Coordinates of C-alpha atoms in Angstrom, one line a residue:
Chain A
M13 CA 324.6 249.4 126.7
Y14 CA 324.9 250.1 130.3
T15 CA 328.7 249.2 131.8
N16 CA 329.0 247.8 135.2
G17 CA 330.5 251.0 136.2
Y18 CA 327.9 252.8 135.1
I19 CA 325.6 250.8 137.2
F20 CA 327.7 250.9 140.1
R21 CA 328.0 254.8 139.8
Y22 CA 324.2 254.9 139.5
A23 CA 323.5 252.9 142.6
A24 CA 326.1 254.9 144.5
I25 CA 324.7 258.1 143.7
M26 CA 321.4 257.1 144.0
V27 CA 321.5 255.9 147.6
I28 CA 323.7 258.9 148.7
I29 CA 321.1 261.3 147.5
A30 CA 318.4 259.4 149.3
A31 CA 320.2 259.1 152.5
A32 CA 320.9 262.9 152.4
V33 CA 317.3 263.7 151.9
L34 CA 316.0 261.3 154.3
S35 CA 318.4 262.4 157.1
T36 CA 317.5 266.1 156.6
A37 CA 314.0 265.6 156.7
A38 CA 314.4 263.6 160.2
M39 CA 316.5 266.1 161.3
L40 CA 314.0 268.9 160.7
L41 CA 311.1 267.0 161.8
K42 CA 312.6 265.7 165.2
P43 CA 311.5 268.5 167.5
F44 CA 307.9 268.2 166.3
Q45 CA 308.2 264.4 166.8
E46 CA 309.9 264.8 170.4
K47 CA 307.0 267.1 171.4
N48 CA 304.4 264.6 170.4
V49 CA 306.2 262.0 172.3
A50 CA 306.3 264.0 175.5
I51 CA 302.8 264.8 175.3
D52 CA 301.9 261.3 174.4
K53 CA 303.6 260.3 177.8
M54 CA 302.0 262.9 179.7
G55 CA 298.6 261.7 178.4
G56 CA 299.3 258.2 179.2
I57 CA 300.5 259.4 183.0
L58 CA 297.3 261.4 183.5
A59 CA 294.7 258.8 181.9
S60 CA 296.3 256.2 184.5
A61 CA 295.3 258.6 187.2
K62 CA 291.6 258.7 185.6
I63 CA 292.0 262.6 184.9
P64 CA 288.9 263.3 182.4
D65 CA 289.2 264.5 179.0
V66 CA 292.8 264.4 178.4
D67 CA 293.9 265.0 174.7
A68 CA 296.8 266.3 172.7
S69 CA 296.0 269.7 172.9
N70 CA 295.5 270.0 176.9
A71 CA 297.8 267.2 178.1
M72 CA 300.9 269.6 178.9
S73 CA 298.6 272.0 180.8
L74 CA 296.8 269.6 182.5
F75 CA 299.9 267.8 183.4
N76 CA 301.6 271.1 185.1
K77 CA 298.1 271.3 186.9
Y78 CA 297.8 267.7 188.5
V79 CA 301.4 266.5 188.6
K80 CA 302.6 267.9 192.2
E81 CA 305.8 266.3 192.4
E82 CA 308.4 264.3 190.5
I83 CA 310.5 261.9 192.4
V84 CA 313.7 260.3 191.3
I85 CA 314.4 257.4 193.4
N86 CA 317.4 255.0 193.1
Q87 CA 317.7 251.2 193.5
D88 CA 317.7 251.2 197.4
G89 CA 314.4 252.9 197.3
D90 CA 315.9 256.2 198.4
V91 CA 314.8 259.8 196.9
V92 CA 317.4 261.3 194.8
E93 CA 315.7 264.0 193.7
S94 CA 312.3 265.7 194.1
Y95 CA 311.0 268.2 191.7
K96 CA 308.2 270.4 192.9
E97 CA 308.8 273.8 191.3
G98 CA 308.9 275.0 187.7
K99 CA 307.8 273.0 184.5
M100 CA 306.9 269.6 185.0
E101 CA 308.3 268.7 181.5
D102 CA 311.6 270.2 182.5
G103 CA 311.9 267.6 185.9
K104 CA 314.5 264.9 185.7
A105 CA 312.2 262.3 186.3
F106 CA 310.0 263.1 183.1
K107 CA 313.3 263.2 181.1
I108 CA 314.6 259.6 182.6
D109 CA 314.7 257.0 179.7
M110 CA 313.5 253.6 181.3
K111 CA 314.8 251.7 178.6
R112 CA 318.3 252.7 179.3
E113 CA 317.8 252.6 183.3
L114 CA 316.5 249.2 182.8
Y115 CA 319.2 248.0 180.9
K116 CA 321.7 249.2 183.6
K117 CA 319.6 247.4 185.9
S118 CA 320.0 244.1 183.8
K119 CA 323.8 244.9 184.0
G120 CA 323.7 245.0 187.9
E121 CA 324.7 248.7 187.6
P122 CA 323.2 251.3 189.7
Y123 CA 320.1 252.7 188.3
E124 CA 317.5 255.6 188.9
L125 CA 313.7 255.5 188.5
P126 CA 310.8 258.2 188.2
L127 CA 307.7 258.4 190.0
Y128 CA 305.2 261.1 189.7
V129 CA 302.6 262.4 192.3
I130 CA 299.5 263.7 191.4
E131 CA 297.3 265.6 193.6
D132 CA 293.1 265.5 192.4
G133 CA 291.4 267.2 195.3
S134 CA 291.8 265.2 198.4
Q135 CA 293.5 262.4 196.4
K136 CA 296.9 261.5 196.1
L137 CA 298.0 259.1 193.6
F138 CA 301.5 257.6 193.0
I139 CA 302.3 257.0 189.2
I140 CA 304.6 254.3 188.3
P141 CA 305.9 254.0 184.4
F142 CA 306.4 250.7 183.0
R143 CA 308.4 249.8 180.2
G144 CA 308.6 245.7 179.0
I145 CA 308.7 243.7 176.1
G146 CA 305.6 242.4 174.2
L147 CA 305.3 239.8 171.3
W148 CA 306.4 242.0 168.2
G149 CA 308.3 245.0 170.0
P150 CA 308.3 247.1 173.1
I151 CA 305.2 247.6 175.6
W152 CA 304.9 250.6 178.1
G153 CA 302.3 252.1 180.3
N154 CA 301.7 253.8 183.5
M155 CA 300.0 252.6 187.0
A156 CA 298.4 254.8 189.4
L157 CA 298.6 253.6 193.1
N158 CA 296.6 254.9 196.0
D159 CA 298.3 256.7 198.8
D160 CA 298.3 253.4 200.6
L161 CA 301.0 252.3 197.8
N162 CA 299.0 249.4 197.2
T163 CA 295.7 249.7 195.5
I164 CA 295.5 250.2 191.7
V165 CA 293.3 253.4 190.9
G166 CA 294.1 252.6 187.2
V167 CA 296.6 251.9 184.4
T168 CA 296.9 252.5 180.9
F169 CA 299.4 250.5 178.2
D170 CA 300.4 251.1 175.2
H171 CA 302.7 249.5 172.3
K172 CA 304.7 249.8 169.4
G173 CA 303.4 247.0 167.2
E174 CA 301.3 244.2 169.2
T175 CA 298.7 242.3 166.7
P176 CA 295.7 244.6 166.0
G177 CA 292.8 242.7 167.5
L178 CA 294.6 240.5 169.5
G179 CA 297.5 241.6 171.8
A180 CA 297.3 245.1 170.8
E181 CA 293.9 244.8 172.8
I182 CA 295.9 245.4 175.9
V183 CA 295.2 249.2 175.4
A184 CA 291.5 248.6 175.5
D185 CA 288.9 249.8 178.4
F186 CA 287.9 246.1 178.8
F187 CA 291.5 244.8 179.8
T188 CA 292.7 248.0 181.7
K189 CA 289.7 248.3 183.7
Q190 CA 290.1 245.0 185.4
F191 CA 293.2 246.3 187.4
I192 CA 290.9 249.2 189.3
G193 CA 291.0 248.2 192.8
K194 CA 293.5 245.5 192.7
K195 CA 296.3 245.2 195.2
I196 CA 299.9 244.4 194.7
F197 CA 300.5 243.4 198.5
N198 CA 298.4 240.8 200.2
D199 CA 297.4 241.0 203.8
K200 CA 300.6 239.8 205.3
N201 CA 302.5 242.8 203.5
E202 CA 304.2 240.5 200.9
F203 CA 304.6 241.6 197.4
M204 CA 302.2 239.8 194.9
S205 CA 302.5 241.9 191.7
I206 CA 299.5 241.9 189.6
M207 CA 299.4 238.4 187.5
V208 CA 297.8 238.5 184.0
V209 CA 295.9 234.7 184.0
K210 CA 295.4 232.9 181.0
G211 CA 292.1 231.2 181.2
G212 CA 290.9 233.7 183.7
I213 CA 291.4 234.6 187.3
E214 CA 288.8 231.6 188.5
K215 CA 292.0 229.6 188.1
L216 CA 293.5 231.2 190.9
P217 CA 292.9 230.3 194.5
K218 CA 290.1 232.8 196.1
N219 CA 292.2 234.9 198.0
Q220 CA 294.8 235.6 195.4
R221 CA 292.0 237.0 192.6
I222 CA 292.6 240.5 194.3
H223 CA 295.9 240.2 192.7
G224 CA 295.1 238.9 189.2
V225 CA 293.4 239.9 186.1
D226 CA 292.1 237.8 183.0
A227 CA 294.5 237.6 180.0
I228 CA 293.3 238.2 176.3
T229 CA 292.2 235.1 174.4
G230 CA 294.6 235.1 171.1
G231 CA 296.9 237.6 173.2
T232 CA 299.1 235.3 175.5
I233 CA 302.3 236.2 174.4
T234 CA 301.7 239.8 174.8
C235 CA 299.8 239.3 178.1
N236 CA 302.8 237.3 179.7
G237 CA 304.9 240.4 178.5
V238 CA 302.6 242.6 180.6
N239 CA 302.7 240.3 183.6
D240 CA 306.5 240.2 183.2
M241 CA 306.5 244.0 182.8
I242 CA 304.6 244.6 185.8
K243 CA 306.3 242.4 188.3
D244 CA 309.9 243.4 187.0
I245 CA 309.2 247.0 187.2
L246 CA 307.1 246.9 190.6
E247 CA 310.2 244.7 192.0
S248 CA 312.3 247.8 190.9
Y249 CA 310.2 250.0 193.2
L250 CA 309.5 247.8 195.9
P251 CA 312.3 249.3 198.0
Y252 CA 310.7 252.6 198.0
L253 CA 307.1 251.1 198.2
Q254 CA 308.2 249.5 201.3
K255 CA 310.0 252.0 202.8
N256 CA 307.0 254.4 202.4
R257 CA 304.0 252.2 203.1
Chain B
M17 CA 310.9 257.0 115.4
S18 CA 310.2 259.7 112.9
A19 CA 311.5 263.4 113.3
E20 CA 308.0 264.9 112.5
V21 CA 307.1 267.2 115.7
K22 CA 303.8 266.0 117.6
E23 CA 301.3 268.2 118.1
K24 CA 301.6 269.5 121.8
E25 CA 299.0 267.4 123.8
P26 CA 296.8 269.7 125.9
L27 CA 297.2 268.9 129.8
F28 CA 294.0 267.4 130.2
S29 CA 293.3 265.7 126.8
P30 CA 290.6 262.8 126.8
K31 CA 293.7 260.2 126.6
N32 CA 295.2 261.8 129.8
L33 CA 291.8 262.0 131.8
K34 CA 291.4 258.2 130.9
L35 CA 294.6 258.0 133.1
I36 CA 292.7 258.9 136.2
K37 CA 289.4 257.6 135.4
N38 CA 290.1 253.8 134.6
P39 CA 291.6 253.1 137.7
I40 CA 288.5 254.4 139.6
N41 CA 286.3 251.9 137.8
L42 CA 287.5 249.6 135.0
S43 CA 290.8 248.8 136.2
N44 CA 290.5 249.6 139.9
P45 CA 293.2 248.2 141.9
I46 CA 291.4 246.4 144.5
T47 CA 288.1 245.5 143.2
V48 CA 289.3 244.4 139.6
Q49 CA 293.1 243.8 139.6
V50 CA 292.7 242.6 143.6
L51 CA 296.0 244.4 144.8
G52 CA 296.6 245.8 148.0
I53 CA 294.1 244.0 149.5
C54 CA 296.2 243.3 152.8
S55 CA 295.7 247.3 153.8
A56 CA 292.3 247.4 152.9
L57 CA 291.6 244.6 155.5
A58 CA 293.8 246.1 158.1
V59 CA 293.2 249.9 158.3
T60 CA 289.6 249.9 157.4
A61 CA 287.8 249.5 161.0
K62 CA 287.9 253.3 161.5
L63 CA 287.7 255.8 158.8
M64 CA 290.1 258.2 160.0
P65 CA 293.0 255.8 159.4
A66 CA 291.6 254.9 155.9
I67 CA 291.7 258.4 155.1
V68 CA 295.3 259.1 156.0
L69 CA 296.6 255.9 154.6
S70 CA 294.8 256.8 151.4
I71 CA 296.3 260.1 151.2
S72 CA 299.6 258.8 152.5
V73 CA 299.6 256.2 149.3
L74 CA 298.3 259.1 147.0
V75 CA 301.2 261.1 147.9
V76 CA 304.0 258.1 147.8
M77 CA 302.5 256.8 144.3
A78 CA 302.1 260.4 142.6
V79 CA 305.5 261.1 143.6
S80 CA 307.6 258.1 143.0
N81 CA 305.6 257.7 139.5
V82 CA 307.1 261.1 138.8
V83 CA 310.6 260.6 140.0
V84 CA 311.0 257.2 138.3
S85 CA 309.3 258.5 135.2
L86 CA 311.8 261.4 135.3
L87 CA 314.9 259.0 135.6
R88 CA 313.5 256.4 133.3
N89 CA 316.2 257.1 130.5
G90 CA 319.0 256.6 133.1
I91 CA 318.1 253.8 135.0
P92 CA 320.1 250.7 134.2
P93 CA 317.5 247.7 133.5
R94 CA 319.3 245.4 135.4
I95 CA 318.9 247.5 138.7
R96 CA 315.6 248.8 137.8
I97 CA 313.7 246.9 140.7
I98 CA 316.1 248.2 143.1
V99 CA 316.2 252.1 142.0
Q100 CA 312.2 251.6 142.1
L101 CA 312.3 250.2 145.5
V102 CA 314.6 252.9 146.6
V103 CA 312.4 255.8 145.5
I104 CA 309.2 254.1 147.1
A105 CA 311.1 253.4 150.4
S106 CA 312.1 256.9 150.8
M107 CA 309.0 258.3 150.1
V108 CA 307.1 256.1 152.5
I109 CA 309.9 257.2 155.3
L110 CA 309.3 260.7 154.5
V111 CA 305.6 260.4 154.6
D112 CA 305.8 258.2 158.1
Q113 CA 308.3 261.0 159.5
V114 CA 305.5 263.6 158.5
L115 CA 302.8 262.0 160.1
K116 CA 304.7 261.4 163.2
A117 CA 305.5 265.0 163.4
F118 CA 302.1 266.2 162.8
V119 CA 299.2 263.8 163.2
Y120 CA 301.1 261.6 165.9
D121 CA 297.9 259.9 167.5
V122 CA 296.7 258.7 163.8
S123 CA 300.4 257.5 163.0
K124 CA 300.3 255.5 166.0
Q125 CA 297.0 253.8 164.9
L126 CA 298.4 253.3 161.4
S127 CA 301.6 251.8 162.9
V128 CA 303.4 249.5 160.8
F129 CA 301.0 250.0 157.9
V130 CA 302.4 253.0 157.0
G131 CA 305.7 251.2 156.5
L132 CA 304.0 248.4 154.5
I133 CA 303.2 250.7 152.0
I134 CA 306.3 250.0 150.7
T135 CA 305.0 246.5 150.0
N136 CA 301.9 247.5 148.5
C137 CA 301.6 245.9 145.2
I138 CA 299.8 248.9 143.4
I139 CA 302.8 251.1 143.7
M140 CA 305.4 248.8 142.4
G141 CA 303.0 247.7 139.7
R142 CA 302.4 251.1 138.3
L143 CA 306.2 252.2 138.5
E144 CA 307.5 248.9 136.4
A145 CA 304.2 249.1 134.0
F146 CA 303.4 252.6 133.6
A147 CA 306.0 255.1 135.0
M148 CA 309.2 253.2 133.3
S149 CA 308.1 253.9 129.9
N150 CA 305.9 257.3 130.1
K151 CA 306.5 261.0 130.5
P152 CA 306.6 262.4 133.9
W153 CA 302.9 264.3 133.3
P154 CA 301.0 261.0 132.4
A155 CA 302.8 259.0 135.1
F156 CA 301.6 261.4 137.4
L157 CA 298.0 261.2 136.5
D158 CA 298.3 257.4 136.4
G159 CA 299.6 257.5 140.0
I160 CA 297.0 259.7 141.1
G161 CA 294.3 258.0 139.7
N162 CA 295.3 254.5 141.1
A163 CA 295.6 256.0 144.3
L164 CA 292.1 257.6 144.2
G165 CA 290.9 254.0 142.9
Y166 CA 292.5 252.4 146.0
G167 CA 291.3 255.2 148.1
I168 CA 288.2 255.3 147.6
I169 CA 287.4 251.6 148.2
L170 CA 289.4 251.9 151.2
I171 CA 287.1 254.8 152.3
I172 CA 283.8 253.1 151.5
V173 CA 284.8 250.0 153.2
A174 CA 285.8 252.0 156.5
F175 CA 282.7 254.0 156.3
F176 CA 280.3 251.3 156.5
R177 CA 282.6 249.1 159.2
E178 CA 282.8 252.3 161.3
L179 CA 279.2 252.9 160.6
L180 CA 277.8 249.2 161.3
G181 CA 280.3 248.2 163.6
S182 CA 280.8 251.2 166.1
G183 CA 277.9 253.4 165.3
T184 CA 280.0 256.4 164.4
V185 CA 281.4 258.2 161.4
L186 CA 284.8 259.8 162.1
D187 CA 284.2 258.7 165.7
M188 CA 280.8 261.1 166.0
Q189 CA 278.2 259.1 166.9
V190 CA 275.6 259.1 164.1
I191 CA 273.2 256.2 165.3
P192 CA 270.8 257.8 167.6
D193 CA 270.9 256.5 171.3
V194 CA 267.1 256.0 170.8
F195 CA 268.1 252.9 168.4
Y196 CA 270.2 251.6 171.3
E197 CA 267.5 252.0 173.8
F198 CA 265.2 249.8 171.5
G199 CA 267.8 247.0 171.5
Y200 CA 270.1 248.1 168.7
K201 CA 273.5 246.7 168.7
N202 CA 276.6 247.5 166.9
N203 CA 277.9 244.5 164.9
G204 CA 281.2 243.5 166.4
L205 CA 281.8 241.4 163.6
M206 CA 282.2 244.5 161.3
I207 CA 285.3 245.5 163.2
L208 CA 287.0 242.2 162.4
P209 CA 289.4 241.7 159.4
P210 CA 286.8 239.2 157.9
M211 CA 284.4 241.5 157.5
A212 CA 286.4 243.7 155.2
L213 CA 287.1 241.1 152.9
I214 CA 283.0 240.7 152.6
T215 CA 282.7 244.1 152.1
V216 CA 284.8 244.5 149.4
G217 CA 283.1 241.8 147.9
V218 CA 279.8 243.4 148.2
I219 CA 281.2 246.6 146.4
I220 CA 282.7 244.3 143.6
W221 CA 279.4 242.8 143.0
V222 CA 277.6 246.3 143.1
Q223 CA 280.5 247.5 140.8
R224 CA 279.9 244.6 138.2
Y225 CA 276.3 245.0 138.4
Y226 CA 276.4 248.5 137.1
T227 CA 279.8 248.1 134.8
R228 CA 278.9 245.3 132.4
D229 CA 282.1 245.3 130.7
L230 CA 283.8 243.7 133.9
I231 CA 281.6 240.7 133.2
E232 CA 283.6 237.7 131.6
K233 CA 281.8 236.4 128.5
N234 CA 281.8 232.9 129.3

C-alpha cells in the first residue's frame, strides 16, 4: 500500500516542515529569551550583594542604580576597561561570555574577565561571576566580596539541571548562607579559596574553618563542582585581587 | 462502509462529551491507568510549576492529537511512531521556547520536565490509541479530556504538598503565624518525592470510594 519511495518522501517532507516551524519560532522568540537571561544574570549579581526585593520586573532598574562600575580585567590582573557611564547592561563586562573566556584560558590564550562594583550606601562591594561544571550540566553564580577583597558578603548559585532535592539545593539559602563572612585569604595573605567539605567543616583544622563550608548530603558531585568552580575562578582573578588588596 | 450519509453529529454530542468526562474520572490517566507518574512526582512540590506543566501538557496533547488525526490517512503505518514522535517533540520544543520567552522563572523551575513531556506515556498513548483512528474534533476533545484528567490530579497533589509542606498556596502564606507560634511546623516530608506517591495513593482511594465502578469484582 505504501511504497518505500512514499515513506522516504513522507519522512523527508515532515522533517523539513518541522525544522522550518521550529527555527522560525526560535528566531522570533530569541529577543525575549535573551532579555530574560540578561535580567536573570542581573538578579543574580544583585542578590549576591544582598540587595533586597529584587525580582524580574525591577532587576534592570536596580542593576543600573546599584552597579557603579563594570571592570574588565585581563589574565595579568590589569584593568582593560572601566565602564561607569551609561546603561550598565551595555557595558563590555556585562556582555562577556564567561564560557568562551574560560575556554581560552584552558587553551592558554589571553582572556578577559568581568568584575562588577556595587555601591550600596557606604558599602563598596566587588562581584565576581562564576561558571563551572556540576553533575549534569553547567553551574554558575556570583560572589560578592567586601572592599578588603577577602571577606565574602554573599553568594548565589544557579544550575542548568542538577538533581532536584540533592545537587540542586546549592541554590537554597541554607547552603549559600554559610558563605557569608568566610574569607578567601588566610592571615599570611595566602590564597585559600573556599572549600566545600564533604562531611562538614568540623573535619578541617580549626584555623581553616573560616575558609570552608559544609557540602550537601547526596549532592557530593555538584558540591565538588562548586568547590572546583570557586577555586578555578578565584585563581583567574587572583592577579587582580592581589594587586588591589 | 455504506454510502448512506450519516446524520451530522452535534459538536458537543453526549458521545463527544464523554471523551472529555471519562478521562477525568473513569479512565483517569494517572489514578486509573497509572501513566505519567514520573512528572506527577517531580513537579508537584509547588502549585505554580504543576499548573504550568498541566497547561503545557494540555497544549501539546490537544495540538498533537489534532495534527496526527489530520494526517492519519497519509501516515505510513511502518513509520507512524516516528511521525507521532516528531509531532510531539516539535510541540514540546515550541512550548519550551514560549515558556522561556514569557515565564522564564517558571521555565527554570520546570527545567528538564518540559522536555520530558515528550516521554510522557499519556501523550503517545492517546495518539496511538485514539488520534490515529478518529476525526480531528473528537481527537481534540480526547486530548483536552486526558490532559485535564492529568492536570487535575497534578494540581490536587501540588495543592496539598505545598499547603502542608511549605504552608503556602501559590507562594502566598495561608497558615497564619499564630499556628507557628503554638508550635505548628511545616511537614518537610511533603516536599520530598515519596509523599507525592502517597498523595496520589490517597486520591486513588478517595476516587474508588466514590466511583464503585472502578473496583474490581473479585
